[in-house]
Tab-separated table of C-alpha atoms in Angstrom:
chain	number	residue	atom	x	y	z
A	38	MET	CA	93.608	73.981	94.766
A	39	PHE	CA	92.327	76.281	97.639
A	40	ILE	CA	94.628	76.856	100.418
A	41	ARG	CA	93.863	78.890	103.638
A	42	SER	CA	96.646	81.639	103.558
A	43	SER	CA	96.864	80.715	107.349
A	44	GLU	CA	98.158	77.268	106.402
A	45	VAL	CA	100.825	78.893	104.579
A	46	TRP	CA	104.175	79.224	106.120
A	47	ALA	CA	106.446	80.583	103.108
A	48	PHE	CA	106.567	81.704	99.573
A	49	GLU	CA	109.546	81.067	97.613
A	50	ALA	CA	110.352	82.773	93.903
A	51	ARG	CA	111.374	80.221	91.518
A	52	GLY	CA	112.011	82.057	88.406
A	53	ARG	CA	108.904	83.777	87.318
A	54	LEU	CA	106.490	81.780	89.246
A	55	VAL	CA	106.246	81.447	93.264
A	56	CYS	CA	106.139	78.545	95.193
A	57	VAL	CA	103.652	78.588	97.887
A	58	HIS	CA	104.728	76.160	100.904
A	59	ALA	CA	102.130	74.426	103.011
A	60	PRO	CA	101.083	71.418	104.995
A	61	THR	CA	100.077	69.606	101.704
A	62	GLY	CA	102.989	70.417	99.424
A	63	CYS	CA	104.260	72.916	97.584
A	64	PHE	CA	102.260	74.911	94.741
A	65	ASP	CA	103.333	77.093	92.032
A	66	ILE	CA	101.231	80.538	91.577
A	67	ASP	CA	101.498	82.949	88.420
A	68	ARG	CA	102.398	86.026	90.955
A	69	SER	CA	105.387	87.815	91.739
A	70	LEU	CA	106.750	87.970	95.323
A	71	SER	CA	106.467	91.381	95.402
A	72	GLU	CA	102.840	91.077	94.844
A	73	VAL	CA	101.981	88.436	97.395
A	74	GLU	CA	104.161	90.564	99.698
A	75	SER	CA	101.842	93.861	99.006
A	76	VAL	CA	98.374	91.963	99.405
A	77	LEU	CA	99.680	89.979	102.599
A	78	GLY	CA	101.619	92.708	104.413
A	79	PRO	CA	102.844	92.325	107.969
A	80	PRO	CA	102.250	88.925	108.575
A	81	VAL	CA	105.101	87.803	106.186
A	82	LEU	CA	108.883	88.916	106.129
A	83	ARG	CA	111.121	89.058	103.524
A	84	VAL	CA	114.053	86.823	104.617
A	85	HIS	CA	115.743	87.052	101.364
A	86	ARG	CA	115.187	88.118	97.748
A	87	ASN	CA	113.461	84.987	96.906
A	88	TRP	CA	111.687	83.960	100.176
A	89	LEU	CA	108.646	85.449	102.484
A	90	VAL	CA	108.067	83.447	105.588
A	91	ARG	CA	104.821	83.870	107.906
A	92	LEU	CA	105.896	85.023	111.009
A	93	ALA	CA	103.322	82.771	112.868
A	94	LYS	CA	104.635	79.635	111.723
A	95	VAL	CA	108.518	80.387	113.045
A	96	ARG	CA	109.473	78.315	115.616
A	97	GLU	CA	113.095	79.481	116.258
A	98	LEU	CA	115.839	81.283	115.030
A	99	ARG	CA	119.732	80.218	114.898
A	100	SER	CA	122.854	81.412	114.087
A	101	THR	CA	125.078	79.445	111.477
A	102	ASP	CA	128.435	80.865	113.299
């Protein structure tokens, strides 16, 4: 399956695989989150040790306080 990188909204580490979150669903790839981060660079931000988020897809930030 091919997904345009611009369509991906997040990457989630799940064990040794990474789940690619896109509008068409969630797809596993056999890469580390660090590898994905190094290839994509600034369009993604590590927001947690298990998550990378595409900044262009962020609509709002809220505090849980």
